[in-house]
Amino acid sequence: MKVFISGNIASVGIKQLEENNISITQWKENRQITAEELIEACQGQDGLISVGPNKINAEFLKACSHLKVIALHSVGYDQVDVAAAKKLNVPIGNTPGVLSVATADTAFLLMLAVSRKAFFSHKKIIKGEWKNYEPSPELGIEVNGKTLGIFGLGKIGLEMAKKCKAAYQMEVIYHNRSRNEEAEREIGAKYVSFEELLAQSDVLSIHTALTPETKGKFTLDVFKQMKPNSIFINTARGGIHNEKDLIKALDERMIWGAGLDVTNPEPMDKDNPLLSMESVAVLPHIGSATEETRAAMAQIIVKNILAGLKGEKLPFEVM
Ligand code: DGY
């Protein structure tokens, strides 16, 4: 059986595929494969491991309906036309669960980095602007005892909430389509309306999937309803916030700061105004980028690929 991999996956995954006599072709160039190149590369293959934001849309699926399985190197599947895949009987697998801790760590890291203007201060040293000890340079704010709002309290949001509660005794409020009783029981998270979430959160962290309902949800009108001293964190998908509106909201002090691991588009341009703002921290989509998590993701991918090649139900199949 033959599998095409559109990027790098952890070596444990490659080893397991080889042990199962899978013949691998891998995209090795230091750029994302284009849609046309991906279609071309998948001809004559039995399976695809899709690394990165490749669009698994109706056009791709039609051209590659011979694939027995597509295993995503992500938990998110907003890039997939699930209905088209179902219609063509191409099973799609993802990697849920294993990246919750690492992604929540990234949200926590961004919260602290923003609250203490860490990235901005670091850049001052690089620019040779650290001249003397100033008792009141650009001051940060503290998160201890404040209110954490989670938009989309699933596995990753719950990990972030647990960390904030344990480290800073933060109160946790959340807004979801449906209640998360586990979180209410475990950490006393309180369900609130979307408007209450905006009005009460000192730190508002996004952990929802990108769907037609959440796409572009955070607009100027929404930022206006947040506290002027609040911090907005997005480690989910850049498409959930409107970037121009976020810049305006920060410029006009509707909110105090922002931490982003995801942007729209990705990669972010190096001249983006967000990168020179004092209370902003941006990372290049590294949410799940740890040795441990990437190895765990690769092992799930192999399980999905092997099941799909045998015509069995994928252990982690996208609905
Ligand atoms: C995910 O797993 O969805 C990460 O954001 C990588 O895309």
PDB file of C-alpha atoms in Angstrom, residues 9 19 37 44 82 109 115-116 126 134 148 163 165 172 178 197 228 247 254 260 263 271 277 282 289-290 305 317-318:
ATOM      1  CA  ILE A   9       5.428  14.044  10.887  1.00  0.00           C
ATOM      2  CA  GLU A  19       7.133  -1.560   9.884  1.00  0.00           C
ATOM      3  CA  GLU A  37       0.484  19.587  -6.642  1.00  0.00           C
ATOM      4  CA  GLY A  44      -1.567   6.235  -7.576  1.00  0.00           C
ATOM      5  CA  VAL A  82     -16.902  16.580   5.375  1.00  0.00           C
ATOM      6  CA  LEU A 109       1.934  31.188  27.838  1.00  0.00           C
ATOM      7  CA  SER A 115      -0.105  40.529  30.703  1.00  0.00           C
ATOM      8  CA  ARG A 116       3.589  41.375  31.313  1.00  0.00           C
ATOM      9  CA  ILE A 126      17.328  43.322  20.957  1.00  0.00           C
ATOM     10  CA  GLU A 134      13.221  52.070  35.050  1.00  0.00           C
ATOM     11  CA  LEU A 148     -11.196  33.746  32.791  1.00  0.00           C
ATOM     12  CA  LYS A 163      -4.226  25.760  34.729  1.00  0.00           C
ATOM     13  CA  LYS A 165      -7.582  28.086  38.353  1.00  0.00           C
ATOM     14  CA  VAL A 172     -14.017  30.426  35.180  1.00  0.00           C
ATOM     15  CA  SER A 178     -24.288  23.220  24.988  1.00  0.00           C
ATOM     16  CA  LEU A 197     -18.905  36.351  28.660  1.00  0.00           C
ATOM     17  CA  PRO A 228     -11.088  47.928  28.538  1.00  0.00           C
ATOM     18  CA  ILE A 247      -6.091  46.127  15.659  1.00  0.00           C
ATOM     19  CA  MET A 254     -11.453  48.853  23.815  1.00  0.00           C
ATOM     20  CA  LEU A 260      -2.452  34.977  19.140  1.00  0.00           C
ATOM     21  CA  THR A 263      -3.722  34.492  12.476  1.00  0.00           C
ATOM     22  CA  ASP A 271       5.154  44.131   8.916  1.00  0.00           C
ATOM     23  CA  MET A 277       2.131  46.677  19.735  1.00  0.00           C
ATOM     24  CA  VAL A 282       2.007  36.506  18.443  1.00  0.00           C
ATOM     25  CA  ALA A 289       4.431  21.758  18.714  1.00  0.00           C
ATOM     26  CA  THR A 290       6.081  19.677  21.435  1.00  0.00           C
ATOM     27  CA  ILE A 305      -4.129   5.143   8.115  1.00  0.00           C
ATOM     28  CA  GLU A 317     -12.910   9.581  12.452  1.00  0.00           C
ATOM     29  CA  VAL A 318     -14.231  13.054  11.791  1.00  0.00           C
TER      30      VAL A 318
END
